XYZ file of C-alpha atoms in Angstrom:
573
model
C -64.266 45.083 -44.943
C -67.008 42.824 -43.639
C -66.367 39.083 -43.795
C -68.764 37.286 -46.192
C -71.525 35.519 -44.312
C -70.639 31.942 -45.239
C -68.750 29.201 -43.421
C -68.135 31.280 -40.282
C -66.003 28.749 -38.416
C -63.235 30.941 -36.983
C -62.729 32.061 -33.376
C -66.042 33.183 -31.831
C -67.724 32.152 -35.076
C -66.061 35.020 -36.948
C -64.424 34.312 -40.273
C -63.008 31.112 -41.733
C -59.580 30.006 -42.918
C -59.820 32.442 -45.844
C -59.829 35.426 -43.483
C -58.617 34.010 -40.154
C -55.061 33.358 -41.316
C -53.432 32.634 -37.923
C -54.972 31.232 -34.741
C -52.431 30.260 -32.088
C -54.052 28.898 -28.934
C -51.830 27.535 -26.164
C -54.680 25.299 -24.947
C -54.631 23.425 -28.269
C -51.122 22.059 -27.550
C -52.546 19.131 -25.604
C -49.633 16.791 -26.346
C -47.158 18.941 -24.378
C -46.346 18.445 -20.721
C -45.885 21.289 -18.275
C -42.418 22.792 -18.720
C -41.939 21.495 -22.277
C -40.051 23.665 -24.742
C -42.216 24.714 -27.699
C -40.653 23.962 -31.069
C -43.937 24.440 -32.994
C -47.023 26.370 -31.992
C -49.614 24.760 -34.256
C -52.002 27.030 -36.121
C -55.730 26.296 -35.516
C -56.989 28.381 -38.444
C -56.739 25.578 -40.984
C -53.992 27.342 -42.936
C -51.051 25.627 -41.191
C -49.325 28.965 -40.675
C -47.491 27.479 -37.718
C -45.024 29.389 -35.544
C -41.770 27.489 -35.036
C -38.265 27.676 -33.604
C -35.537 25.354 -34.916
C -32.967 26.337 -32.297
C -33.546 24.481 -29.021
C -31.914 27.273 -26.998
C -34.404 29.848 -28.341
C -37.645 27.952 -27.672
C -40.233 29.321 -25.210
C -41.857 27.180 -22.506
C -45.308 25.640 -22.264
C -46.682 26.318 -18.751
C -49.987 24.849 -17.579
C -52.767 26.285 -15.384
C -51.764 29.928 -15.650
C -54.826 31.848 -16.812
C -58.283 30.703 -15.692
C -56.976 27.137 -15.763
C -55.535 27.431 -19.277
C -51.870 27.054 -20.303
C -49.675 29.803 -21.727
C -46.472 30.115 -23.719
C -43.760 31.781 -21.603
C -40.973 33.817 -23.198
C -37.793 34.456 -21.179
C -35.339 37.013 -22.515
C -32.481 35.701 -20.348
C -29.428 34.516 -22.302
C -30.435 35.932 -25.652
C -34.197 35.548 -25.531
C -36.767 33.223 -27.086
C -39.027 33.627 -30.110
C -41.120 31.827 -32.729
C -41.266 32.557 -36.472
C -44.058 32.383 -39.044
C -42.613 32.239 -42.551
C -45.662 31.014 -44.477
C -46.136 32.518 -47.930
C -48.781 35.212 -47.600
C -48.032 36.390 -44.071
C -46.116 39.385 -45.435
C -48.957 40.499 -47.696
C -51.469 39.985 -44.893
C -49.428 42.188 -42.531
C -49.039 44.818 -45.268
C -52.754 45.498 -45.717
C -55.894 46.022 -43.652
C -55.984 43.415 -40.919
C -56.987 42.650 -37.319
C -54.720 41.228 -34.630
C -55.712 40.038 -31.134
C -53.234 39.020 -28.430
C -53.966 37.746 -24.916
C -50.722 38.548 -23.141
C -48.943 39.664 -19.958
C -45.604 41.393 -19.381
C -43.540 39.785 -16.628
C -40.915 42.535 -16.331
C -39.794 45.767 -17.947
C -38.214 46.146 -21.351
C -34.552 45.971 -22.231
C -32.814 49.215 -21.315
C -31.548 50.401 -24.698
C -31.751 53.586 -26.694
C -34.991 52.828 -28.504
C -37.738 53.055 -25.901
C -37.373 49.833 -23.907
C -39.792 47.738 -25.986
C -40.787 44.089 -25.876
C -42.310 42.455 -28.937
C -45.472 40.345 -28.667
C -46.301 39.758 -32.351
C -45.520 41.593 -35.541
C -43.902 41.806 -38.965
C -40.139 41.833 -38.635
C -38.994 44.247 -41.332
C -39.750 47.834 -40.200
C -41.480 46.314 -37.191
C -45.267 46.629 -37.113
C -47.327 44.900 -34.461
C -48.084 44.788 -30.721
C -45.350 45.498 -28.146
C -44.907 46.327 -24.474
C -42.991 49.445 -23.451
C -41.311 50.573 -20.247
C -38.164 50.119 -18.121
C -37.545 48.947 -15.444
C -41.317 48.368 -15.195
C -43.580 47.802 -18.176
C -46.029 50.710 -18.338
C -47.691 50.688 -21.799
C -48.920 48.758 -24.750
C -47.226 50.082 -27.881
C -49.359 49.297 -30.953
C -47.655 50.447 -34.113
C -47.548 50.225 -37.877
C -45.059 51.648 -40.344
C -46.331 53.413 -43.469
C -44.566 54.282 -46.705
C -42.335 52.264 -49.028
C -39.577 52.743 -48.003
C -40.921 53.321 -44.452
C -41.393 57.018 -43.777
C -43.509 57.232 -40.648
C -44.530 55.079 -37.685
C -48.174 55.220 -36.593
C -48.302 54.534 -32.848
C -51.147 54.017 -30.359
C -50.099 53.754 -26.693
C -52.166 52.626 -23.696
C -51.221 52.504 -20.031
C -51.123 49.056 -18.409
C -49.984 47.394 -15.186
C -47.094 44.955 -15.342
C -48.066 41.424 -14.352
C -51.719 41.785 -15.374
C -53.339 40.004 -18.332
C -54.810 41.993 -21.204
C -56.503 41.582 -24.567
C -54.733 43.875 -27.024
C -56.323 44.520 -30.433
C -54.593 46.094 -33.438
C -56.595 47.267 -36.491
C -54.762 48.934 -39.396
C -57.161 49.974 -42.169
C -56.151 51.140 -45.624
C -58.178 53.092 -48.160
C -57.091 54.546 -51.473
C -55.928 57.735 -49.774
C -55.555 57.041 -46.049
C -54.175 54.530 -43.581
C -55.615 54.528 -40.054
C -54.226 52.478 -37.171
C -56.587 51.857 -34.229
C -55.848 50.103 -30.957
C -58.000 48.622 -28.206
C -57.050 47.244 -24.793
C -59.676 45.073 -23.067
C -62.188 46.473 -25.512
C -61.457 50.105 -24.629
C -60.493 52.360 -27.517
C -56.856 53.383 -26.981
C -56.885 55.806 -29.899
C -56.176 56.049 -33.626
C -53.472 57.494 -35.855
C -53.711 58.264 -39.570
C -51.455 58.947 -42.547
C -51.901 59.611 -46.253
C -49.328 56.858 -46.938
C -49.993 53.158 -47.427
C -48.807 50.481 -45.008
C -45.257 49.247 -45.402
C -44.918 46.175 -47.635
C -43.517 43.380 -45.449
C -41.632 40.206 -46.256
C -42.959 36.743 -45.363
C -41.699 36.773 -41.798
C -43.721 37.475 -38.663
C -42.206 36.867 -35.258
C -43.507 36.267 -31.736
C -41.294 37.394 -28.872
C -38.664 39.440 -30.742
C -38.651 41.526 -33.948
C -34.996 40.744 -34.627
C -32.942 37.645 -33.880
C -29.777 39.641 -33.214
C -28.410 43.157 -33.036
C -28.899 46.093 -30.735
C -32.675 46.291 -30.918
C -34.026 42.797 -30.396
C -36.806 43.972 -28.038
C -37.037 40.537 -26.453
C -40.237 39.575 -24.672
C -40.229 38.697 -21.008
C -43.833 37.660 -20.708
C -46.628 35.171 -21.394
C -48.985 34.686 -24.337
C -52.172 32.613 -24.132
C -53.671 33.222 -27.582
C -52.986 35.107 -30.818
C -55.625 35.596 -33.532
C -54.882 37.294 -36.849
C -57.297 38.185 -39.663
C -56.270 39.514 -43.067
C -59.282 41.851 -43.032
C -60.308 44.781 -40.857
C -63.121 43.373 -38.730
C -66.274 45.387 -38.186
C -66.883 46.830 -34.743
C -69.434 44.115 -33.991
C -67.032 41.359 -35.055
C -64.241 42.809 -32.926
C -66.547 42.925 -29.904
C -67.646 39.317 -30.509
C -64.045 38.054 -30.607
C -63.146 40.072 -27.505
C -66.166 38.574 -25.695
C -64.959 35.086 -26.625
C -61.474 35.795 -25.255
C -62.733 37.556 -22.132
C -65.093 34.697 -21.298
C -62.481 32.007 -21.865
C -59.794 33.692 -19.786
C -62.002 35.431 -17.164
C -60.893 38.926 -18.177
C -62.916 42.104 -17.774
C -63.709 44.066 -20.934
C -65.959 46.881 -22.013
C -68.903 45.948 -24.256
C -69.329 42.669 -22.384
C -72.481 41.059 -23.799
C -72.000 37.525 -22.449
C -72.383 36.643 -18.777
C -72.082 32.871 -19.146
C -68.523 32.993 -17.810
C -69.941 33.792 -14.367
C -71.666 30.376 -14.323
C -68.937 28.335 -16.016
C -70.255 28.386 -19.592
C -66.959 29.623 -21.010
C -66.202 27.101 -23.739
C -66.347 27.911 -27.453
C -68.217 31.193 -27.016
C -69.495 32.593 -30.321
C -71.921 35.265 -31.374
C -73.753 37.358 -33.917
C -74.615 41.013 -33.634
C -74.507 44.619 -34.720
C -73.386 47.870 -33.146
C -75.262 50.247 -35.446
C -78.348 48.328 -36.589
C -77.380 48.734 -40.238
C -76.103 46.327 -42.873
C -72.724 46.276 -41.087
C -73.523 43.308 -38.897
C -72.317 39.800 -38.179
C -75.346 37.594 -38.757
C -73.980 34.023 -39.028
C -71.695 32.240 -36.546
C -70.326 28.731 -36.097
C -67.098 27.614 -34.465
C -67.376 23.934 -35.273
C -68.481 22.775 -31.803
C -72.073 21.780 -32.479
C -74.270 24.877 -32.730
C -74.755 27.503 -35.440
C -76.344 30.900 -34.826
C -77.937 32.959 -37.574
C -80.176 35.988 -37.742
C -83.545 35.621 -39.472
C -86.095 38.197 -40.639
C -83.420 40.939 -40.714
C -83.941 41.548 -37.001
C -80.403 42.708 -36.171
C -81.709 46.140 -36.988
C -81.112 48.198 -33.853
C -77.849 49.375 -32.275
C -76.015 47.006 -29.927
C -78.044 43.864 -30.524
C -76.128 40.627 -29.900
C -76.743 36.912 -29.494
C -74.059 34.765 -27.830
C -73.761 31.048 -27.084
C -71.287 29.076 -24.981
C -71.162 25.739 -23.186
C -69.453 24.089 -20.210
C -68.811 20.527 -21.436
C -65.358 19.437 -22.658
C -67.026 16.395 -24.240
C -70.492 15.506 -25.479
C -72.724 12.478 -25.164
C -76.292 11.414 -24.428
C -78.009 12.223 -21.111
C -81.337 11.154 -19.604
C -81.635 13.675 -16.759
C -83.837 16.773 -16.343
C -86.152 15.736 -19.189
C -89.763 16.889 -19.547
C -92.472 14.198 -19.613
C -92.438 12.099 -22.768
C -88.822 12.754 -23.785
C -86.394 9.838 -23.816
C -82.914 11.411 -23.970
C -81.046 14.603 -24.793
C -77.644 15.928 -25.752
C -75.362 16.089 -22.742
C -73.971 19.432 -23.950
C -76.089 22.385 -22.892
C -75.637 25.808 -24.459
C -76.128 29.026 -22.530
C -77.575 31.527 -24.993
C -77.737 35.208 -24.111
C -79.654 37.806 -26.086
C -79.269 41.575 -26.060
C -82.053 43.341 -27.960
C -84.949 41.963 -30.019
C -83.756 39.208 -32.351
C -85.342 36.406 -34.378
C -82.737 33.700 -34.813
C -82.110 30.175 -36.017
C -80.328 27.687 -33.769
C -78.882 24.794 -35.781
C -77.457 21.763 -33.956
C -74.753 19.911 -35.906
C -74.325 16.235 -35.014
C -70.881 15.669 -36.551
C -69.447 18.849 -35.015
C -70.857 17.794 -31.649
C -69.241 14.349 -31.927
C -72.569 12.493 -32.144
C -74.290 10.307 -34.723
C -77.770 11.226 -36.007
C -80.513 8.812 -37.035
C -79.592 6.856 -40.156
C -82.448 8.552 -42.033
C -82.563 11.906 -40.297
C -84.778 13.548 -42.908
C -87.587 11.148 -41.970
C -87.006 11.480 -38.228
C -87.386 15.220 -37.659
C -90.414 14.761 -35.398
C -88.209 12.730 -33.048
C -86.265 15.840 -31.992
C -87.335 18.713 -29.754
C -85.649 21.938 -28.698
C -85.372 22.111 -24.906
C -85.059 25.250 -22.770
C -84.696 26.127 -19.109
C -84.017 29.437 -17.409
C -81.702 28.099 -14.681
C -78.990 25.466 -14.472
C -80.929 22.944 -12.404
C -84.637 22.901 -13.282
C -86.382 20.402 -15.561
C -86.230 21.399 -19.217
C -89.355 22.352 -21.132
C -90.063 21.864 -24.831
C -89.978 25.078 -26.890
C -93.361 25.383 -28.608
C -95.282 27.459 -31.083
C -99.083 27.502 -30.905
C -98.866 24.877 -28.148
C -96.997 22.511 -30.464
C -93.324 21.601 -30.304
C -91.182 23.393 -32.851
C -90.396 21.069 -35.737
C -86.807 21.411 -36.978
C -85.701 21.563 -40.577
C -82.772 19.545 -41.884
C -79.749 21.449 -43.186
C -76.456 20.140 -44.585
C -77.552 16.531 -43.982
C -76.841 16.489 -40.227
C -77.984 19.817 -38.785
C -81.312 20.279 -37.024
C -82.347 23.928 -37.384
C -84.968 25.537 -35.134
C -86.273 29.003 -36.065
C -87.302 31.113 -33.076
C -89.108 34.408 -32.870
C -87.885 37.068 -30.493
C -90.581 36.018 -27.992
C -89.549 32.365 -28.172
C -85.833 33.120 -27.969
C -85.158 33.770 -24.304
C -81.828 34.027 -22.527
C -81.173 30.685 -20.876
C -80.047 27.102 -21.436
C -80.741 25.075 -24.578
C -80.173 21.565 -25.850
C -82.063 19.057 -27.998
C -84.088 16.029 -26.912
C -84.842 12.768 -28.662
C -87.937 10.637 -28.411
C -89.082 8.313 -31.199
C -92.261 9.253 -33.097
C -94.625 6.560 -34.300
C -97.037 7.497 -37.083
C -100.210 5.545 -37.775
C -100.436 4.122 -41.309
C -103.348 1.677 -41.023
C -101.666 -0.480 -43.633
C -102.959 -3.755 -42.186
C -106.094 -3.129 -40.119
C -107.550 -0.853 -37.467
C -105.752 -2.633 -34.641
C -103.593 -0.402 -32.428
C -101.580 -3.454 -31.369
C -100.685 -4.522 -34.926
C -97.062 -3.599 -35.658
C -97.671 -3.315 -39.387
C -100.047 -0.396 -38.820
C -97.178 1.872 -37.666
C -94.410 3.517 -39.691
C -91.631 1.871 -37.678
C -93.314 -1.541 -37.808
C -93.683 -1.822 -34.052
C -96.335 -1.162 -31.430
C -96.127 2.150 -29.459
C -94.529 2.031 -26.018
C -94.389 4.410 -23.076
C -91.367 6.112 -24.677
C -93.109 6.970 -27.957
C -94.727 10.086 -29.321
C -97.730 8.948 -31.353
C -99.089 10.808 -34.390
C -102.360 9.925 -36.089
C -103.000 11.960 -39.222
C -106.056 11.934 -41.513
C -107.093 8.307 -41.988
C -109.763 6.123 -43.529
C -108.660 3.114 -41.514
C -108.157 4.603 -38.045
C -106.893 2.986 -34.828
C -108.991 1.074 -32.311
C -107.737 0.093 -28.858
C -108.282 -3.463 -27.664
C -106.613 -2.854 -24.290
C -105.330 0.038 -22.207
C -101.994 1.538 -23.353
C -99.338 3.987 -22.151
C -97.468 6.346 -24.496
C -95.268 9.438 -24.147
C -97.293 11.983 -26.154
C -100.289 12.019 -28.509
C -101.164 14.091 -31.556
C -104.571 13.401 -33.154
C -104.384 15.654 -36.204
C -107.120 16.949 -38.579
C -109.060 14.151 -40.239
C -108.012 11.497 -37.724
C -110.130 9.294 -35.508
C -109.636 7.012 -32.506
C -111.887 4.362 -30.961
C -111.072 3.845 -27.294
C -113.830 1.301 -26.672
C -113.701 0.849 -22.858
C -109.921 1.295 -22.512
C -107.657 3.904 -20.968
C -105.104 5.740 -23.107
C -102.488 7.130 -20.686
C -100.168 9.860 -21.991
C -97.038 10.716 -20.002
C -96.643 14.073 -21.764
C -98.945 16.361 -23.773
C -102.053 15.455 -25.797
C -103.234 17.454 -28.829
C -106.721 16.851 -30.203
C -107.266 18.833 -33.431
C -110.268 18.329 -35.715
C -110.405 14.687 -34.707
C -113.125 12.230 -33.708
C -112.990 10.066 -30.573
C -115.426 7.200 -30.052
C -115.679 5.644 -26.612
C -117.698 3.300 -24.444
C -116.515 4.373 -20.986
C -112.958 4.958 -22.205
C -110.514 7.466 -20.738
C -107.821 9.732 -22.184
C -105.512 10.468 -19.236
C -102.662 12.938 -19.773
C -100.235 15.331 -18.062
C -101.399 18.245 -20.205
C -103.893 18.876 -22.971
C -102.055 21.128 -25.397
C -105.159 21.657 -27.526
C -108.741 20.410 -27.836
C -110.184 22.124 -30.889
C -112.949 21.530 -33.460
C -113.195 17.885 -32.431
C -116.115 15.452 -32.041
C -116.522 13.194 -29.003
C -119.084 10.378 -29.123
C -120.134 7.967 -26.400
C -119.273 7.773 -22.732
C -115.822 9.359 -22.410
C -113.618 10.856 -19.716
C -110.814 13.348 -20.401
C -108.557 13.415 -17.351
C -105.731 15.810 -16.568
C -103.292 14.543 -13.940
C -100.633 17.270 -13.736
C -99.063 20.100 -15.740
C -100.129 23.702 -16.222
C -103.497 25.396 -16.707
C -105.346 24.216 -19.850
C -108.024 26.634 -21.059
C -108.800 25.025 -24.418
C -111.576 26.936 -26.131
C -112.568 25.998 -29.598
C -115.599 24.554 -31.408
C -115.939 21.063 -29.944
C -118.957 18.731 -29.994
C -119.456 16.536 -26.915
C -121.905 13.801 -26.085
C -123.882 14.123 -22.888
C -121.697 11.399 -21.362
C -118.476 13.486 -21.339
C -116.603 13.825 -18.077
C -113.762 16.259 -17.520
C -111.650 14.988 -14.631
C -108.789 16.869 -13.027
C -106.592 15.307 -10.360
C -104.075 18.157 -10.590
C -104.128 21.587 -8.968
C -104.150 23.294 -12.355
C -107.154 24.249 -14.462
C -108.876 22.339 -17.275
C -111.577 24.000 -19.383
C -112.890 23.211 -22.882
C -115.528 24.821 -25.072
C -118.391 23.620 -27.273
C -119.231 24.894 -30.761
C -121.506 27.464 -29.160
C -118.716 28.526 -26.794
C -120.341 27.002 -23.747
C -117.522 26.438 -21.273
C -117.187 23.037 -19.654
C -114.973 22.922 -16.594
C -113.334 19.889 -15.064
C -114.856 18.231 -12.055
């Protein structure tokens, strides 16, 4: 069964509380001190299927800084053992049907030497035990992944995999029922450990699952002497792509080596809240929407998860979020502190949606009217200055989703592996409501005069702006149907200038900018200088009309070229 593609807020962005029934994460128990006894292991899934132990003598221990800096829950079988119970209504039915179970665990010593195979229970249904165990005495040698079939139980499907005692592993258990067959599959660190099948259905279990021991007393308690960092349980059989995505999340978080590793952000510290979308076969069996509630949503667009083994992962390195002002491109005022490392395998068009409330930040009061204020930033390394992601030389404009999400749609060419965040810089739009005076606050949408921090937009106008003095702004867009009268003043732009189907009048005025993003189908009258002071090469061909008094000035080492209507090339001096 494939999880419906809505509200994917579970671990690694797979599933939600309707399918992710149990999520026990030792790192979520932040109120506990090192060495505390665990009476309740709180469920993160949203279902409150907590694991608990009422007897103080049977409680495991919370131990900090054990696995890649994360805490674990330690079970000690001395003096009768320790375990935790889940008795929530529905756990029995969930364990009695197709499901998926992940456990990040380590055996600390061999199993109890009894007559039933020296097992140690990690997690499973108690009655006719079905789950994940360790096996071996005096040294643990195997994972023992099993599931009873038949009602009453008639056969035990078992998948075994060799392991080394004292090492950490990700064990995955996937029982799958059909009308005629039950198949149990097991994986260890992403490697297929095998499958077993039967023509019987899974055993129907009662509402009791246990961590650390299948039975509280008797000869065959199979007490755990080991550690558990995380347990994730779904009441559906995840697709292969979804299983790989969850295993990548766990491997990145805990610095474990797996097969089918599609995310390398753990090597550079971007291990937090890893999530992903992807496919293993390029068919309709794919995971195309992901969100884990930490500020970014990934989704496939244009049906481009259409080839085998295509994946898109995202993770970050910041335990908290805020506003930063470092590493910004010219013209941008601030950015999110949290940076996401996004890694792509294959050719994928995707949407990146940034959620303010999930990220712990507050958006503009009227976000729907402020979309131009936000830019998607990208860099290929951890330390360089960000650049603005563009299409046709213009910054991508986000769409607003769910009231506080800024969604950027990227083609495969635009979506490169690297580091992403969003920037903020206010946009002022000319209205001409009062006069043609640039320095009249009432002529701008925000009722204030542009400053060096502002992106300025002038759209088609009948009353168009005129400068009465030289000004500095962050970026300039003169859009089709607009006009600007410089008179003898200098308009300095700290970022990029776009001149599209506009008219500029000047009497020895200057437009001075870092970059010209576009000069196209525009008319320039009077003595005018266009000056480029930095940035990249600008070869801006396209149907322009210039007076004989035009000067192209270039104080940078990069190139500046424009073209007339007749395609005569004018190069900077």
